[in-house]
Coordinates of C-alpha atoms in Angstrom, one line a residue:
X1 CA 9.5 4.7 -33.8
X2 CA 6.4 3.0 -33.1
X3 CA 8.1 0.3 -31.4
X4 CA 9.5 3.1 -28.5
X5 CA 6.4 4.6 -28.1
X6 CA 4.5 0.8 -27.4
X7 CA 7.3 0.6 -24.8
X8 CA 7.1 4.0 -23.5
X9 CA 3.7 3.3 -22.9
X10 CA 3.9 0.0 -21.5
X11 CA 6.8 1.1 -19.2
X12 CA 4.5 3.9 -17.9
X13 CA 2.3 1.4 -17.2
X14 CA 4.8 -0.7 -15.5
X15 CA 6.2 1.9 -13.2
X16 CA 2.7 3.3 -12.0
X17 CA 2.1 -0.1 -11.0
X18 CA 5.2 -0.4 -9.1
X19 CA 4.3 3.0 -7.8
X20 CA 1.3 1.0 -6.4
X21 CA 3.0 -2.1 -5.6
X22 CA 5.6 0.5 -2.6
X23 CA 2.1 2.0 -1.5
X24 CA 0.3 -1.4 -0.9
X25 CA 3.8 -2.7 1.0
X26 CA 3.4 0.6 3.2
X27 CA -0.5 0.0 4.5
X28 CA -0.6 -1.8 7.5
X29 CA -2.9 -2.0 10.0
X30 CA -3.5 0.6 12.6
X31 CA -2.5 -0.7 16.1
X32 CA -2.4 2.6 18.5
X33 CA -5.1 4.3 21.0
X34 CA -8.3 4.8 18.8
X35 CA -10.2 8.0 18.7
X36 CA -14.1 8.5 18.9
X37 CA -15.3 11.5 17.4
X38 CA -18.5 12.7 17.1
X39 CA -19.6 11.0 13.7
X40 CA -22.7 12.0 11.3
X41 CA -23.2 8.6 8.9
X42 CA -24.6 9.9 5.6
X43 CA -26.5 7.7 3.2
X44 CA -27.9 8.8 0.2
X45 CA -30.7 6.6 -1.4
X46 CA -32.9 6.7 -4.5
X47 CA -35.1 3.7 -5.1
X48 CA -33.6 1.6 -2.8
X49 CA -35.8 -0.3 -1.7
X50 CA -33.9 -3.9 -2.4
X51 CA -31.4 -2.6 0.2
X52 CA -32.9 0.0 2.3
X53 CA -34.0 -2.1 5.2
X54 CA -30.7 -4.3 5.5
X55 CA -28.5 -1.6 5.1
X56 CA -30.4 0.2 8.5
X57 CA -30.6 -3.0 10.3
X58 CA -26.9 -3.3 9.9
X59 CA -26.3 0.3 11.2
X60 CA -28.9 0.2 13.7
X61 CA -26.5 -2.3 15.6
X62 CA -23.3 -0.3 15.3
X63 CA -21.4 -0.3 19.0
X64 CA -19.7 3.0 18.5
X65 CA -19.6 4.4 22.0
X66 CA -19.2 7.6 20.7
X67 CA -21.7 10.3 19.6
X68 CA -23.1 9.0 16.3
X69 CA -26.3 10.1 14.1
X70 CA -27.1 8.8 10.6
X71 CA -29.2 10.8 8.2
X72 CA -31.0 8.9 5.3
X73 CA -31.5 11.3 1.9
X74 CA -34.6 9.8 -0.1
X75 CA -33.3 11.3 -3.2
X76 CA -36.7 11.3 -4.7
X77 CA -37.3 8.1 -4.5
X78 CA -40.6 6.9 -6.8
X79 CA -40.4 3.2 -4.9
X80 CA -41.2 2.5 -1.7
X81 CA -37.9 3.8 0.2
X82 CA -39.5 6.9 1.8
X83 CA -42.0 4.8 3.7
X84 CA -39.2 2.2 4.8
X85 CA -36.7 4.9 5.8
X86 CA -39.7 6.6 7.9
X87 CA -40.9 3.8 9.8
X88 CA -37.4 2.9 10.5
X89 CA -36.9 5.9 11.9
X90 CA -39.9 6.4 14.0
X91 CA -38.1 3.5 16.2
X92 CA -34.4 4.5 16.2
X93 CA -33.9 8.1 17.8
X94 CA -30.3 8.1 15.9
X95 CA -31.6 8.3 12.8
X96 CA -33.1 11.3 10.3
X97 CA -34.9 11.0 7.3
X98 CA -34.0 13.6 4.9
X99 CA -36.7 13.6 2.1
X100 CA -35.3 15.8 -1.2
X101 CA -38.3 17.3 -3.2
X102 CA -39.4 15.8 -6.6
X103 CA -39.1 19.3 -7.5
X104 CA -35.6 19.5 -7.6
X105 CA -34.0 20.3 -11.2
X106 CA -32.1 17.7 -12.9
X107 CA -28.4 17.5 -12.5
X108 CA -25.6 16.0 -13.8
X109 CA -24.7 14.5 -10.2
X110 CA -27.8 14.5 -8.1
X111 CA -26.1 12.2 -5.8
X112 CA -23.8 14.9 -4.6
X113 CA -26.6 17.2 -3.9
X114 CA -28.0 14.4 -1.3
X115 CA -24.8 14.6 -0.1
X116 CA -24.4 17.9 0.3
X117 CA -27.8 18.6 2.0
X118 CA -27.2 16.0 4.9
X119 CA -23.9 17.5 5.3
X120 CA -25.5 20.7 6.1
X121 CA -27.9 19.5 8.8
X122 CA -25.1 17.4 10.2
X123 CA -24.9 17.3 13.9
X124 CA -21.5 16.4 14.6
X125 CA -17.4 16.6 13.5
X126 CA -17.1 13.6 11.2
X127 CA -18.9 12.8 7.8
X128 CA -19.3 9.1 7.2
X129 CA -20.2 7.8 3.3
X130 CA -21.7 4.8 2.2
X131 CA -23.3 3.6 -0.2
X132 CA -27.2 2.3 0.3
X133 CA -26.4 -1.4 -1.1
X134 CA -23.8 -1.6 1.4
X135 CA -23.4 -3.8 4.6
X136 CA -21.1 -2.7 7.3
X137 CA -19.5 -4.8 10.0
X138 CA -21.0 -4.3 13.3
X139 CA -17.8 -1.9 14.2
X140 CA -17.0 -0.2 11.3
X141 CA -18.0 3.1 12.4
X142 CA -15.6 2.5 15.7
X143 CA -12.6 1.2 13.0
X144 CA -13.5 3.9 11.2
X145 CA -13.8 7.0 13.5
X146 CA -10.9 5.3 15.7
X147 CA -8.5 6.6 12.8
X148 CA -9.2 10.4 13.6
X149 CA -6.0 10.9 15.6
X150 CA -2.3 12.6 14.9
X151 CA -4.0 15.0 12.6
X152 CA -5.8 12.6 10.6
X153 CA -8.4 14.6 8.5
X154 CA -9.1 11.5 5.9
X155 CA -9.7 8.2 6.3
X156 CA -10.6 5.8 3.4
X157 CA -11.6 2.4 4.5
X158 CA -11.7 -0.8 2.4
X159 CA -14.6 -2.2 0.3
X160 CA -15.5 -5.9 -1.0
X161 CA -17.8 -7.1 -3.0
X162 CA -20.1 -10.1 -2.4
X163 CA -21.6 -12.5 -4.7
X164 CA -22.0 -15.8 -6.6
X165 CA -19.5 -17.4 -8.7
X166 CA -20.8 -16.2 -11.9
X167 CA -18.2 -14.4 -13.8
X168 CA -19.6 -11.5 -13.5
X169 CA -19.6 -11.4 -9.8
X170 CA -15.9 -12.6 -10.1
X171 CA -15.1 -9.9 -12.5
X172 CA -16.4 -7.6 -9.8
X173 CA -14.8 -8.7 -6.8
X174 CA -11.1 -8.7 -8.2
X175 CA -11.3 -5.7 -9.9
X176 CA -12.9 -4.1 -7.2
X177 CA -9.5 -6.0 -4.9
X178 CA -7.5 -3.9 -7.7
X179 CA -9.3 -0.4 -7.0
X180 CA -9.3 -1.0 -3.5
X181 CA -5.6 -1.7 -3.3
X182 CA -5.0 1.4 -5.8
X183 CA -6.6 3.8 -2.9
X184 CA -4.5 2.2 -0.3
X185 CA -1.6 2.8 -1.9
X186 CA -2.0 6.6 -2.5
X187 CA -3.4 6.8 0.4
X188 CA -0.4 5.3 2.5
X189 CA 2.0 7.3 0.5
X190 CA 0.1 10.6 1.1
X191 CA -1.1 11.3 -2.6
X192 CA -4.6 9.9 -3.1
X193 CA -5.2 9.0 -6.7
X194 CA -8.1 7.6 -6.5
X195 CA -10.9 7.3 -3.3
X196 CA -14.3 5.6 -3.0
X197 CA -17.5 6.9 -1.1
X198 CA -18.5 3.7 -0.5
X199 CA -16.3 3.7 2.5
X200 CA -14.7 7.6 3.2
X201 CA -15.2 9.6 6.4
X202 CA -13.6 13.0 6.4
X203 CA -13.4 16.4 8.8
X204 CA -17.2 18.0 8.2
X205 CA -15.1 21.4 8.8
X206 CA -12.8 20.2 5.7
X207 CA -15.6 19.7 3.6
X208 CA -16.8 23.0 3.7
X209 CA -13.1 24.8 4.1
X210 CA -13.0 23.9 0.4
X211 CA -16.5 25.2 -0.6
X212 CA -18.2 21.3 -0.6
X213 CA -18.3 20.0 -3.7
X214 CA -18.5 23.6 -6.0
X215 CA -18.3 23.0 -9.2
X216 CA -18.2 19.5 -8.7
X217 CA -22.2 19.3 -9.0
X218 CA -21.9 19.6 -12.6
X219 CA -20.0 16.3 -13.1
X220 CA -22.0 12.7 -13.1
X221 CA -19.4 11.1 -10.6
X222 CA -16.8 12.6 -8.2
X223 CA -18.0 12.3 -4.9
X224 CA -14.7 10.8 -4.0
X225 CA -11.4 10.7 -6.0
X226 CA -12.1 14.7 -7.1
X227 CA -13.6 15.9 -3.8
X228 CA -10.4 14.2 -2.3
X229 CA -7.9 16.1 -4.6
X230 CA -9.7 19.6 -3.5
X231 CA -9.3 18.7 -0.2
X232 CA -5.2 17.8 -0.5
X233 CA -4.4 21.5 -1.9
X234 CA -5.8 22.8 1.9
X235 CA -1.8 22.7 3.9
X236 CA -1.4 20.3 6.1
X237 CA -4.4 17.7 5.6
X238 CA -3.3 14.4 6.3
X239 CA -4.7 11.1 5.2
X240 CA -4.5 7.8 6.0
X241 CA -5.7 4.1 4.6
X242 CA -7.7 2.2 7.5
X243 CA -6.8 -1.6 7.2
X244 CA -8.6 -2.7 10.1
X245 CA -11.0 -5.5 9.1
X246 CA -13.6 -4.1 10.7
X247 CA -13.6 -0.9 8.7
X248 CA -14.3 -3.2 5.5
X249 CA -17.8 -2.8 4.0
X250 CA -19.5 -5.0 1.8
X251 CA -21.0 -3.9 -1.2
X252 CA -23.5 -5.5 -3.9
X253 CA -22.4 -6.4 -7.2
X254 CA -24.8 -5.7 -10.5
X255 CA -25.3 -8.9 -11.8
X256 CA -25.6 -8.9 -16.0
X257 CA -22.7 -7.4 -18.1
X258 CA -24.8 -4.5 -19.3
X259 CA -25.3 -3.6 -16.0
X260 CA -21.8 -3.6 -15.0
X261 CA -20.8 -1.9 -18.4
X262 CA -23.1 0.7 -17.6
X263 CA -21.4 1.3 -14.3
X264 CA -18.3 1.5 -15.5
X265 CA -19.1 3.9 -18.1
X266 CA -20.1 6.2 -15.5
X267 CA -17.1 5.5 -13.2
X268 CA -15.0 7.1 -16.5
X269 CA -17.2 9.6 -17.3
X270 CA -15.2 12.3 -15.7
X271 CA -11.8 10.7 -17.1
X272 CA -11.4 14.7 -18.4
X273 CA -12.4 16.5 -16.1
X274 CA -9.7 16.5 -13.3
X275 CA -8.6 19.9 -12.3
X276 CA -4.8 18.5 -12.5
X277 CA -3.9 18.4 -16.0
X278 CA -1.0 16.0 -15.2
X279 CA -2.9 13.7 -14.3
X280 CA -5.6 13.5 -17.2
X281 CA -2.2 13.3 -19.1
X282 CA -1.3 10.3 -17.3
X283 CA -5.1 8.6 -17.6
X284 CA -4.8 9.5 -21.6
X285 CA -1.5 7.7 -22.2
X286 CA -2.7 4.5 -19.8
X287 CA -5.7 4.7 -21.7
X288 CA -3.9 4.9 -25.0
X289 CA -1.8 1.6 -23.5
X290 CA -5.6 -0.2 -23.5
X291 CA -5.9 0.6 -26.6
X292 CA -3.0 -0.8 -27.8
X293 CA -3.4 -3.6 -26.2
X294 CA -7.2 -4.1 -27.5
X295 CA -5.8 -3.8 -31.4
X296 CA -2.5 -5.3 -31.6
X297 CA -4.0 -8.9 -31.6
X298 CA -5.7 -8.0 -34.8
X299 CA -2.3 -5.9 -36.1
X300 CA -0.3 -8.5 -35.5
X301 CA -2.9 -10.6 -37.6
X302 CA -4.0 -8.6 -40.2
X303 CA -1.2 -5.9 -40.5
X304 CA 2.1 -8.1 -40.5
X305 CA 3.1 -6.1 -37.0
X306 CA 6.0 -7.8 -35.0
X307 CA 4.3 -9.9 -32.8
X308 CA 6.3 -8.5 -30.0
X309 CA 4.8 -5.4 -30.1
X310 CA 1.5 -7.6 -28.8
X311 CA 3.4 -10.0 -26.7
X312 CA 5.8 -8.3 -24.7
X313 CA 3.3 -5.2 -23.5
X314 CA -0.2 -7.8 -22.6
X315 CA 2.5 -9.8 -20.3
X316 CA 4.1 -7.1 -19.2
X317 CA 0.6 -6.1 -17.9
X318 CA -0.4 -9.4 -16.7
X319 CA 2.7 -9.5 -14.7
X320 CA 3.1 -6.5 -12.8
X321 CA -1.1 -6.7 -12.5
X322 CA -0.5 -10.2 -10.8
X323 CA 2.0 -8.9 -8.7
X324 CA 0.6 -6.2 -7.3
X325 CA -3.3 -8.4 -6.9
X326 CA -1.0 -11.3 -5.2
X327 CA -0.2 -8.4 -2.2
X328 CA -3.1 -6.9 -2.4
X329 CA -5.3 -10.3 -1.9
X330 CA -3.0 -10.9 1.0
X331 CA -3.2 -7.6 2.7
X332 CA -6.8 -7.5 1.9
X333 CA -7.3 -11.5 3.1
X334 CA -9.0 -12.4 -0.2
X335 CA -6.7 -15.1 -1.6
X336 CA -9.6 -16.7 -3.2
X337 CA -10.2 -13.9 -5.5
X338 CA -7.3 -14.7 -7.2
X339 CA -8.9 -17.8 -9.1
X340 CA -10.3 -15.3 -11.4
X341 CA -7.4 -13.1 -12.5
X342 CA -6.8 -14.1 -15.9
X343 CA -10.5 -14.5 -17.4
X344 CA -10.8 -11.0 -15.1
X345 CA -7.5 -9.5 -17.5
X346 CA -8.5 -10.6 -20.3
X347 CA -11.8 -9.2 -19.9
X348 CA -10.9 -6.2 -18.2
X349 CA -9.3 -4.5 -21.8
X350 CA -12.3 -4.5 -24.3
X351 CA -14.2 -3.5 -20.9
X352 CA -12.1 -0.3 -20.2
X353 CA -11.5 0.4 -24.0
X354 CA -15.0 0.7 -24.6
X355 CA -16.8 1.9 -20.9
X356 CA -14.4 4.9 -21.4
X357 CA -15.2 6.8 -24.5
X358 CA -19.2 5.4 -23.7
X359 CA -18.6 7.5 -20.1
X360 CA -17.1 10.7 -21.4
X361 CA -20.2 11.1 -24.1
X362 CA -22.6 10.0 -21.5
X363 CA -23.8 6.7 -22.6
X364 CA -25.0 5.7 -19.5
X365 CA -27.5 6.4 -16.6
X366 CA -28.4 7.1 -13.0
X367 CA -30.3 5.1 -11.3

């Protein structure tokens, strides 16, 4: 019996991947007419001082010829941000400062709340995310608001990371090729599993058609994937996946394996909390195929368990994971990335194993 079930669960795992694997082979690049909407870029920043003044440079050059504003939230910022944002300002009529008071209570997800608050004041038909320690290509918000036609009320652009060649930087870039290629296929396939406000520009009227973020406000992440899912139930919102390489955005990697631990955890700290209990079903049991994966080393060792049972599901994985990386890193022109994948895999099991159950009891922090 406990053989079927380590099968069941790595042939789950198998055909979610080929689920991904049709998706990725479906993206392609956008070649029609491009629209240009009226866009409000949103960028919510606490303490970023690091990255504040790159990240405006970078959209201060933007050559969007359509009607375009961006709004900076100083999420009470206890750095120097609020002074940077404000001169910045002072010289670039597109952009707002939006200062949040120190007052505010303390929330699970106070990034949302920035969020939310420059979505209010927004001037125009588009929302724009990104994330402060990002740099975007000179026209990403063209490539970007370009994809607003045929109905389009979604469009998820691609993200990269940049770095060294430490492992921890490589660790980052290919898994974050692997997340990336994850929203392009649901994306291209209509059924967004999973989304990333690093890069995510949606209908301002669809935001607030389904309330904004709700109940949402009292999770510590979100602000993609599940704000994404509310928005799918509204009939007849259509999405897209925007593989113009000008719609990638660069993003900056932590740099120590706590740090990137930490992150993690907080990626998975809402693992639970999806409204769709289908689909926490389908995160338990691929979590439950981690697990497996994590102990049967020491089963097979210590327990006299067939070593099948650890062999066939950890290649299984590797195979279908390389498969669907090998497209992705092609589609995605990052070939190079690939020179990581199997210290990345190997790593990537304790990582998850552990970042999970650390998330859903809060073991980590905001910034």
């Amino acid at each position: 019996m406990s053989g079927f079930i380590i099968a069941g669960l790595a042939a789950l795992y198998v055909l979610l991947f080929l689920f991904f694997i049709i998706g990725l082979l479906k993206t392609h690049r956008y070649k029609g007419e491009k629209a240009t909407p009226s866009v409000t870029v949103v960028v919510p920043m606490r303490n970023e001082e690091e990255f504040a003044e790159r990240t405006l440079n970078a959209l201060a050059v933007q050559d969007y010829i359509g009607e375009w504003e961006v709004i900076c939230v100083n999420d009470r910022s206890t750095d120097s941000t609020q002074e940077i944002l404000e001169k910045f300002a002072a010289n670039h009529p597109r952009f707002r400062v939006l200062n949040l008071s120190q007052d505010l209570p303390a929330i699970a997800s106070p990034k949302k709340r920035a969020l939310e608050s420059a979505f209010k004041i927004a001037k125009y038909d588009v929302l724009l995310t990104m994330d402060a320690d990002c740099t975007p290509r000179k026209s990403w918000i063209t490539a970007m608001a370009g994809r607003f036609v045929d109905g389009i009320s979604i469009v998820q652009g691609p993200k990269q990371n940049y770095g060294t060649r430490t492992m921890p930087h490589l660790y980052q870039k290919l898994e974050t090729l692997g997340y990336t290629a994850m929203e392009a296929a649901g994306f291209s396939l209509g059924h967004p599993m999973v989304a990333s406000a690093a890069c995510l520009a949606y209908k301002k009227e669809l935001f607030f058609q389904v309330g904004g973020f709700g109940d949402l406000i009292n999770l510590s992440s979100g602000d993609d994937d599940m704000l994404i899912h509310k928005m799918m139930k509204v009939p007849g919102t259509k999405v897209c996946y925007n593989l113009d390489p000008d719609a990638v955005i660069e993003t900056a990697p932590v740099h120590t394996w706590k740090q990137l631990f930490n992150q993690r955890s907080r990626w998975s700290s809402n693992g639970t909390s999806y409204e769709n209990k289908a689909y926490i079903l389908l995160l338990t049991l691929i979590y439950t195929f981690y697990i497996w994966m994590f102990v049967s080393p020491w089963c097979v060792a210590f327990l006299d368990c067939p070593w099948q049972w650890c062999a066939y599901p950890i290649l299984a994985k590797f195979a279908v994971d390389f498969i669907f990386l090998s497209i992705a890193a092609a589609k995605l022109h990052a070939k190079q990335q690939m020179f990581a994948f199997l210290p990345t895999e190997l790593i990537q099991i304790p990582m998850i194993v552990f970042a999970v159950p650390a998330g859903i009891t809060g073991m980590f922090r905001w910034k």
